[in-house]
GROMACS .gro file of C-alpha atoms in nm:
model
  338
    1MET     CA    1  -1.046  -2.257  -0.158
    2ILE     CA    2  -1.018  -2.322   0.216
    3ARG     CA    3  -1.027  -2.691   0.158
    4LEU     CA    4  -0.680  -2.626  -0.075
    5PHE     CA    5  -0.493  -2.420   0.193
    6ALA     CA    6  -0.641  -2.601   0.483
    7ASN     CA    7  -0.350  -2.821   0.536
    8ALA     CA    8  -0.098  -2.587   0.356
    9ASN     CA    9   0.256  -2.674   0.409
   10TYR     CA   10   0.498  -2.407   0.266
   11ASP     CA   11   0.840  -2.318   0.297
   12PHE     CA   12   0.767  -1.946   0.213
   13ILE     CA   13   1.093  -1.791   0.446
   14LYS     CA   14   1.349  -2.011   0.223
   15TRP     CA   15   1.220  -1.733  -0.076
   16ARG     CA   16   1.298  -1.460   0.163
   17ARG     CA   17   1.656  -1.346  -0.066
   18PHE     CA   18   1.432  -1.379  -0.370
   19ALA     CA   19   1.143  -1.135  -0.225
   20TYR     CA   20   1.475  -0.894  -0.134
   21GLY     CA   21   1.574  -0.874  -0.514
   22LEU     CA   22   1.245  -0.859  -0.631
   23THR     CA   23   1.142  -0.545  -0.386
   24ALA     CA   24   1.467  -0.390  -0.469
   25LEU     CA   25   1.404  -0.394  -0.803
   26ILE     CA   26   1.076  -0.260  -0.720
   27ILE     CA   27   1.229   0.046  -0.514
   28VAL     CA   28   1.521   0.144  -0.594
   29PRO     CA   29   1.452   0.220  -0.993
   30GLY     CA   30   1.140   0.376  -0.868
   31LEU     CA   31   1.347   0.598  -0.635
   32ILE     CA   32   1.592   0.683  -0.865
   33LEU     CA   33   1.273   0.818  -1.109
   34LEU     CA   34   1.073   1.004  -0.835
   35ALA     CA   35   1.429   1.186  -0.780
   36ILE     CA   36   1.454   1.322  -1.155
   37LYS     CA   37   1.074   1.360  -1.223
   38GLY     CA   38   0.933   1.373  -0.915
   39LEU     CA   39   0.565   1.310  -0.890
   40ASN     CA   40   0.270   1.469  -1.063
   41TYR     CA   41   0.066   1.636  -0.794
   42SER     CA   42  -0.288   1.745  -0.870
   43ILE     CA   43  -0.415   2.044  -0.872
   44GLU     CA   44  -0.506   2.038  -0.451
   45PHE     CA   45  -0.150   2.022  -0.413
   46THR     CA   46  -0.071   2.273  -0.680
   47GLY     CA   47  -0.306   2.504  -0.730
   48GLY     CA   48  -0.432   2.609  -1.101
   49THR     CA   49  -0.781   2.838  -1.199
   50PHE     CA   50  -1.084   2.815  -1.120
   51ILE     CA   51  -1.363   2.846  -1.372
   52GLN     CA   52  -1.693   2.868  -1.382
   53ILE     CA   53  -1.958   2.855  -1.678
   54GLU     CA   54  -2.314   2.851  -1.758
   55THR     CA   55  -2.431   2.608  -2.022
   56ARG     CA   56  -2.793   2.623  -2.196
   57LYS     CA   57  -2.866   2.308  -2.141
   58PRO     CA   58  -2.757   2.043  -1.915
   59VAL     CA   59  -2.468   1.871  -1.923
   60GLN     CA   60  -2.310   1.587  -1.776
   61THR     CA   61  -1.976   1.642  -1.554
   62ALA     CA   62  -1.851   1.326  -1.712
   63GLU     CA   63  -1.890   1.426  -2.079
   64LEU     CA   64  -1.751   1.768  -1.958
   65ARG     CA   65  -1.459   1.592  -1.864
   66ALA     CA   66  -1.413   1.408  -2.151
   67ASP     CA   67  -1.413   1.702  -2.334
   68LEU     CA   68  -1.134   1.869  -2.153
   69ASP     CA   69  -0.937   1.543  -2.153
   70ALA     CA   70  -0.941   1.490  -2.517
   71ALA     CA   71  -0.821   1.845  -2.544
   72GLY     CA   72  -0.485   1.787  -2.338
   73ILE     CA   73  -0.664   1.993  -2.005
   74HIS     CA   74  -0.607   1.617  -1.780
   75GLY     CA   75  -0.717   1.620  -1.420
   76ALA     CA   76  -0.976   1.937  -1.417
   77GLU     CA   77  -1.271   1.902  -1.098
   78ILE     CA   78  -1.546   1.966  -1.223
   79GLN     CA   79  -1.875   1.979  -1.006
   80SER     CA   80  -2.190   2.128  -1.060
   81PHE     CA   81  -2.243   2.485  -0.927
   82GLY     CA   82  -2.610   2.604  -0.813
   83SER     CA   83  -2.804   2.501  -1.105
   84ASP     CA   84  -2.743   2.206  -1.317
   85THR     CA   85  -2.677   2.439  -1.598
   86SER     CA   86  -2.355   2.618  -1.391
   87TYR     CA   87  -2.009   2.462  -1.322
   88SER     CA   88  -1.723   2.522  -1.201
   89ILE     CA   89  -1.366   2.378  -1.296
   90ARG     CA   90  -1.033   2.358  -1.119
   91ALA     CA   91  -0.782   2.314  -1.422
   92ARG     CA   92  -0.440   2.341  -1.517
   93LEU     CA   93  -0.195   2.352  -1.814
   94GLY     CA   94   0.014   2.036  -1.820
   95GLU     CA   95   0.214   1.986  -1.424
   96GLU     CA   96   0.224   2.383  -1.465
   97VAL     CA   97  -0.040   2.573  -1.302
   98GLY     CA   98   0.013   2.820  -1.577
   99ASP     CA   99  -0.172   3.137  -1.598
  100ALA     CA  100  -0.530   3.184  -1.540
  101GLU     CA  101  -0.594   3.361  -1.894
  102ALA     CA  102  -0.432   3.094  -2.120
  103THR     CA  103  -0.552   2.809  -1.910
  104SER     CA  104  -0.892   2.965  -1.924
  105ALA     CA  105  -0.880   3.065  -2.311
  106ALA     CA  106  -0.737   2.650  -2.325
  107VAL     CA  107  -1.062   2.562  -2.151
  108ALA     CA  108  -1.309   2.792  -2.424
  109LYS     CA  109  -1.090   2.652  -2.706
  110ALA     CA  110  -1.214   2.282  -2.609
  111LEU     CA  111  -1.542   2.369  -2.471
  112ASP     CA  112  -1.611   2.525  -2.862
  113ALA     CA  113  -1.465   2.218  -3.027
  114LYS     CA  114  -1.788   1.986  -2.847
  115LEU     CA  115  -2.024   2.222  -2.732
  116GLY     CA  116  -2.029   2.486  -2.974
  117GLN     CA  117  -1.986   2.878  -2.939
  118GLY     CA  118  -2.310   3.040  -2.806
  119ASN     CA  119  -2.390   2.739  -2.632
  120TYR     CA  120  -2.180   2.852  -2.315
  121ILE     CA  121  -2.037   3.125  -2.147
  122ILE     CA  122  -1.755   3.182  -1.910
  123ALA     CA  123  -1.923   3.406  -1.600
  124GLN     CA  124  -1.543   3.442  -1.388
  125HIS     CA  125  -1.228   3.277  -1.358
  126GLN     CA  126  -0.924   3.344  -1.177
  127ALA     CA  127  -0.650   3.220  -1.024
  128VAL     CA  128  -0.687   2.970  -0.736
  129GLY     CA  129  -0.407   2.815  -0.488
  130PRO     CA  130  -0.356   2.499  -0.363
  131LYS     CA  131  -0.625   2.288  -0.151
  132VAL     CA  132  -0.348   2.134   0.043
  133GLY     CA  133  -0.081   2.395   0.103
  134LYS     CA  134   0.339   2.317   0.205
  135GLU     CA  135   0.251   2.327   0.608
  136LEU     CA  136  -0.013   2.086   0.573
  137GLN     CA  137   0.131   1.845   0.361
  138GLY     CA  138   0.437   1.849   0.638
  139LYS     CA  139   0.232   1.818   0.914
  140ALA     CA  140   0.112   1.498   0.696
  141LEU     CA  141   0.382   1.340   0.683
  142LEU     CA  142   0.466   1.411   1.030
  143ALA     CA  143   0.128   1.255   1.140
  144ILE     CA  144   0.244   0.956   0.932
  145PHE     CA  145   0.589   0.927   1.088
  146PHE     CA  146   0.405   0.990   1.454
  147SER     CA  147   0.190   0.708   1.378
  148PHE     CA  148   0.468   0.491   1.312
  149PHE     CA  149   0.619   0.516   1.665
  150VAL     CA  150   0.278   0.514   1.817
  151THR     CA  151   0.286   0.165   1.575
  152LEU     CA  152   0.575   0.039   1.738
  153ALA     CA  153   0.486   0.122   2.098
  154TYR     CA  154   0.150  -0.019   2.044
  155LEU     CA  155   0.294  -0.388   1.908
  156ALA     CA  156   0.546  -0.367   2.196
  157TYR     CA  157   0.270  -0.309   2.457
  158ARG     CA  158   0.054  -0.577   2.308
  159PHE     CA  159   0.362  -0.873   2.195
  160GLU     CA  160   0.676  -0.712   2.207
  161TRP     CA  161   0.917  -0.446   2.052
  162ARG     CA  162   1.063  -0.698   1.805
  163PHE     CA  163   0.764  -0.745   1.691
  164GLY     CA  164   0.686  -0.380   1.619
  165LEU     CA  165   0.978  -0.284   1.468
  166ALA     CA  166   0.904  -0.611   1.186
  167ALA     CA  167   0.542  -0.472   1.140
  168VAL     CA  168   0.722  -0.071   1.097
  169LEU     CA  169   0.976  -0.205   0.870
  170ALA     CA  170   0.734  -0.384   0.644
  171THR     CA  171   0.476  -0.097   0.617
  172PHE     CA  172   0.798   0.151   0.562
  173HIS     CA  173   0.854  -0.118   0.255
  174ASP     CA  174   0.460  -0.098   0.154
  175ILE     CA  175   0.495   0.234   0.142
  176LEU     CA  176   0.800   0.299  -0.058
  177THR     CA  177   0.677   0.015  -0.339
  178THR     CA  178   0.351   0.224  -0.349
  179ILE     CA  179   0.524   0.562  -0.380
  180ALA     CA  180   0.719   0.382  -0.705
  181PHE     CA  181   0.444   0.188  -0.821
  182ILE     CA  182   0.235   0.574  -0.823
  183ARG     CA  183   0.561   0.715  -1.043
  184TYR     CA  184   0.588   0.408  -1.224
  185MET     CA  185   0.203   0.477  -1.386
  186ASN     CA  186   0.269   0.859  -1.363
  187LEU     CA  187  -0.052   0.887  -1.147
  188GLU     CA  188  -0.177   1.228  -1.044
  189VAL     CA  189  -0.149   1.218  -0.719
  190SER     CA  190  -0.452   1.409  -0.543
  191LEU     CA  191  -0.583   1.373  -0.218
  192VAL     CA  192  -0.788   1.034  -0.300
  193VAL     CA  193  -0.494   0.870  -0.430
  194VAL     CA  194  -0.335   0.974  -0.072
  195GLY     CA  195  -0.658   0.825   0.074
  196ALA     CA  196  -0.560   0.501  -0.097
  197VAL     CA  197  -0.179   0.498   0.039
  198LEU     CA  198  -0.320   0.560   0.401
  199THR     CA  199  -0.573   0.324   0.403
  200MET     CA  200  -0.251   0.125   0.224
  201VAL     CA  201  -0.096   0.132   0.539
  202GLY     CA  202  -0.381   0.028   0.783
  203TYR     CA  203  -0.467  -0.281   0.558
  204SER     CA  204  -0.071  -0.371   0.570
  205LEU     CA  205  -0.068  -0.322   0.927
  206ASN     CA  206  -0.379  -0.557   0.987
  207ASP     CA  207  -0.278  -0.850   0.815
  208THR     CA  208   0.102  -0.849   0.978
  209ILE     CA  209  -0.044  -0.852   1.302
  210ILE     CA  210  -0.254  -1.102   1.248
  211ILE     CA  211   0.048  -1.366   1.111
  212PHE     CA  212   0.265  -1.239   1.451
  213ASP     CA  213  -0.029  -1.300   1.671
  214ARG     CA  214  -0.018  -1.644   1.512
  215VAL     CA  215   0.339  -1.664   1.514
  216ARG     CA  216   0.278  -1.580   1.920
  217GLU     CA  217   0.102  -1.869   2.022
  218ASN     CA  218   0.303  -2.072   1.885
  219LEU     CA  219   0.580  -1.953   1.996
  220ARG     CA  220   0.455  -2.050   2.376
  221LYS     CA  221   0.280  -2.377   2.245
  222PHE     CA  222   0.590  -2.545   2.066
  223ARG     CA  223   0.910  -2.449   2.269
  224ARG     CA  224   1.141  -2.668   2.159
  225VAL     CA  225   1.013  -2.609   1.732
  226ASN     CA  226   1.345  -2.303   1.612
  227LEU     CA  227   1.160  -1.935   1.489
  228TYR     CA  228   1.198  -2.028   1.153
  229GLU     CA  229   0.978  -2.336   1.157
  230ILE     CA  230   0.724  -2.145   1.400
  231LEU     CA  231   0.713  -1.812   1.140
  232ASN     CA  232   0.623  -2.094   0.852
  233LEU     CA  233   0.383  -2.237   1.030
  234SER     CA  234   0.205  -1.942   1.111
  235ILE     CA  235   0.178  -1.805   0.809
  236ASN     CA  236   0.070  -2.131   0.663
  237GLU     CA  237  -0.190  -2.137   0.937
  238THR     CA  238  -0.323  -1.813   0.851
  239LEU     CA  239  -0.290  -1.840   0.455
  240PRO     CA  240  -0.662  -1.960   0.388
  241ARG     CA  241  -0.764  -1.662   0.594
  242SER     CA  242  -0.544  -1.417   0.360
  243ILE     CA  243  -0.606  -1.593   0.017
  244LEU     CA  244  -0.987  -1.505   0.095
  245THR     CA  245  -0.998  -1.163   0.236
  246HIS     CA  246  -0.698  -1.024  -0.003
  247GLY     CA  247  -0.879  -1.236  -0.318
  248THR     CA  248  -1.241  -1.100  -0.239
  249THR     CA  249  -1.075  -0.728  -0.183
  250MET     CA  250  -0.850  -0.699  -0.502
  251ALA     CA  251  -1.191  -0.885  -0.699
  252ALA     CA  252  -1.400  -0.526  -0.591
  253THR     CA  253  -1.050  -0.308  -0.679
  254VAL     CA  254  -1.002  -0.432  -0.967
  255ALA     CA  255  -1.387  -0.415  -1.081
  256LEU     CA  256  -1.357  -0.081  -0.993
  257VAL     CA  257  -1.000  -0.039  -1.234
  258ILE     CA  258  -1.232  -0.136  -1.519
  259PHE     CA  259  -1.600  -0.025  -1.463
  260GLY     CA  260  -1.506   0.306  -1.201
  261GLY     CA  261  -1.411   0.586  -1.491
  262GLU     CA  262  -1.140   0.802  -1.473
  263VAL     CA  263  -1.251   1.007  -1.146
  264ILE     CA  264  -1.184   0.688  -0.932
  265ARG     CA  265  -0.906   0.500  -1.134
  266PRO     CA  266  -0.643   0.595  -0.968
  267PHE     CA  267  -0.736   0.558  -0.633
  268SER     CA  268  -0.837   0.174  -0.722
  269LEU     CA  269  -0.492   0.124  -0.924
  270VAL     CA  270  -0.298   0.219  -0.602
  271MET     CA  271  -0.564  -0.014  -0.352
  272THR     CA  272  -0.507  -0.334  -0.600
  273PHE     CA  273  -0.152  -0.281  -0.543
  274ALA     CA  274  -0.129  -0.176  -0.217
  275ILE     CA  275  -0.344  -0.530  -0.151
  276PHE     CA  276  -0.058  -0.695  -0.350
  277THR     CA  277   0.255  -0.549  -0.173
  278GLY     CA  278   0.030  -0.527   0.138
  279THR     CA  279  -0.036  -0.899   0.137
  280PHE     CA  280   0.386  -0.945  -0.010
  281SER     CA  281   0.522  -0.755   0.249
  282SER     CA  282   0.355  -0.926   0.576
  283ILE     CA  283   0.481  -1.295   0.401
  284TYR     CA  284   0.819  -1.201   0.256
  285ILE     CA  285   0.915  -0.877   0.457
  286ALA     CA  286   0.770  -0.880   0.813
  287ALA     CA  287   0.808  -1.250   0.902
  288PRO     CA  288   1.205  -1.262   0.772
  289VAL     CA  289   1.289  -0.904   0.926
  290LEU     CA  290   1.156  -1.078   1.245
  291LEU     CA  291   1.385  -1.364   1.187
  292LEU     CA  292   1.692  -1.151   1.162
  293ILE     CA  293   1.600  -0.923   1.501
  294GLU     CA  294   1.519  -1.196   1.677
  295LYS     CA  295   1.870  -1.427   1.594
  296ARG     CA  296   2.048  -1.019   1.659
  297TRP     CA  297   1.794  -0.981   1.997
  298PRO     CA  298   1.713  -1.306   2.108
  299GLY     CA  299   1.382  -1.229   2.331
  300GLN     CA  300   1.299  -1.344   2.666
  301ASP     CA  301   0.992  -1.564   2.654
  302ALA     CA  302   1.033  -1.900   2.444
  303ARG     CA  303   1.431  -1.802   2.395
  304GLY     CA  304   1.515  -2.175   2.306
  305ALA     CA  305   1.269  -2.119   2.048
  306ARG     CA  306   1.355  -1.817   1.899
  307ALA     CA  307   1.743  -1.842   1.921
  308TYR     CA  308   1.805  -2.013   1.590
  309VAL     CA  309   2.053  -2.259   1.640
  310PRO     CA  310   2.112  -2.556   1.352
  311ARG     CA  311   2.003  -2.851   1.472
  312GLU     CA  312   2.090  -3.208   1.409
  313PRO     CA  313   1.885  -3.477   1.298
  314GLN     CA  314   1.755  -3.710   1.560
  315ALA     CA  315   1.638  -4.086   1.525
  316THR     CA  316   1.342  -4.043   1.812
  317ALA     CA  317   1.044  -3.944   1.692
  318VAL     CA  318   0.897  -3.611   1.685
  319PRO     CA  319   0.593  -3.631   1.954
  320SER     CA  320   0.272  -3.523   1.805
  321SER     CA  321   0.229  -3.208   1.980
  322VAL     CA  322   0.556  -3.075   1.828
  323PRO     CA  323   0.490  -2.984   1.411
  324ALA     CA  324   0.711  -3.151   1.190
  325PRO     CA  325   0.937  -2.909   1.054
  326LEU     CA  326   0.783  -2.764   0.638
  327GLY     CA  327   1.033  -2.904   0.361
  328GLY     CA  328   1.240  -3.164   0.481
  329SER     CA  329   1.432  -3.221   0.780
  330GLY     CA  330   1.553  -2.953   1.091
  331GLY     CA  331   1.902  -2.978   0.966
  332SER     CA  332   1.826  -2.921   0.641
  333ARG     CA  333   1.615  -2.649   0.720
  334SER     CA  334   1.857  -2.474   0.933
  335LYS     CA  335   2.165  -2.407   0.667
  336ALA     CA  336   1.889  -2.289   0.444
  337ALA     CA  337   1.819  -1.992   0.743
  338VAL     CA  338   2.131  -1.908   0.816
   0.00000   0.00000   0.00000
């Protein structure tokens, strides 16, 4: 794999407009669907009914969950409670919290069909509130937005503010596409899924920073090369690392999707998509956005390399220390970048 991409010479920035269109095709319908139907929150966010049951003999929680799923009670939280024959169930009917009596009756009906009457008893049932209240949800969203500003400040210090702004916009793109994916798949938004989204944010930022670090090095190394070519060169140089890292990580998440079971499957699906969109945005969103920002507000360091000015082909040979333009002459590349 490393040998295959060691001398990669692909013109990634050339396809940025196609990437913008693909992104809009994913995000816009997803946000419209989100505005119409909203997200399918789990009982951790909406509340539900707490039911404690005791069985005559031990039963696997996966078996109880399958029995409830077969009866149309999806997303129930089932845990052992005290002993191996006592279980706590947090459930709701459909996407609504519903009445505790109705939910308890539906659970009892499902258990009657599988365990049989007399093989269990319902010790208690009561309505319970959400684990994550409205106030906590608001604070979590505030923390996410605050993290964007911290990221921008760090990258502005580590690189400069143009790099930070491009990285934050790419991360915001990843959040929107992931939310759209969750809506398309109608996944239940639980704390586990929220954890997958937050993991995606860090994963995407890490990949973007690695590419930007190489961009910074190449800007100082090749001061006579324009930013378009520097971005392509940097992406190609980090491509072997990206393919190996993301490929092996995605292999693990796909295995969890197939073999992980119902409880972990939403997390695995979101993580698999997050790896894809994080890699996509680092190449086709963060880098082109940096190009646009640098064209509008050129930086002071290596300004001649950053300010993209169309160059005419020259008869003189390119020095060996300067990388040859990707995909053709400097003039043809300049026209493609306009």
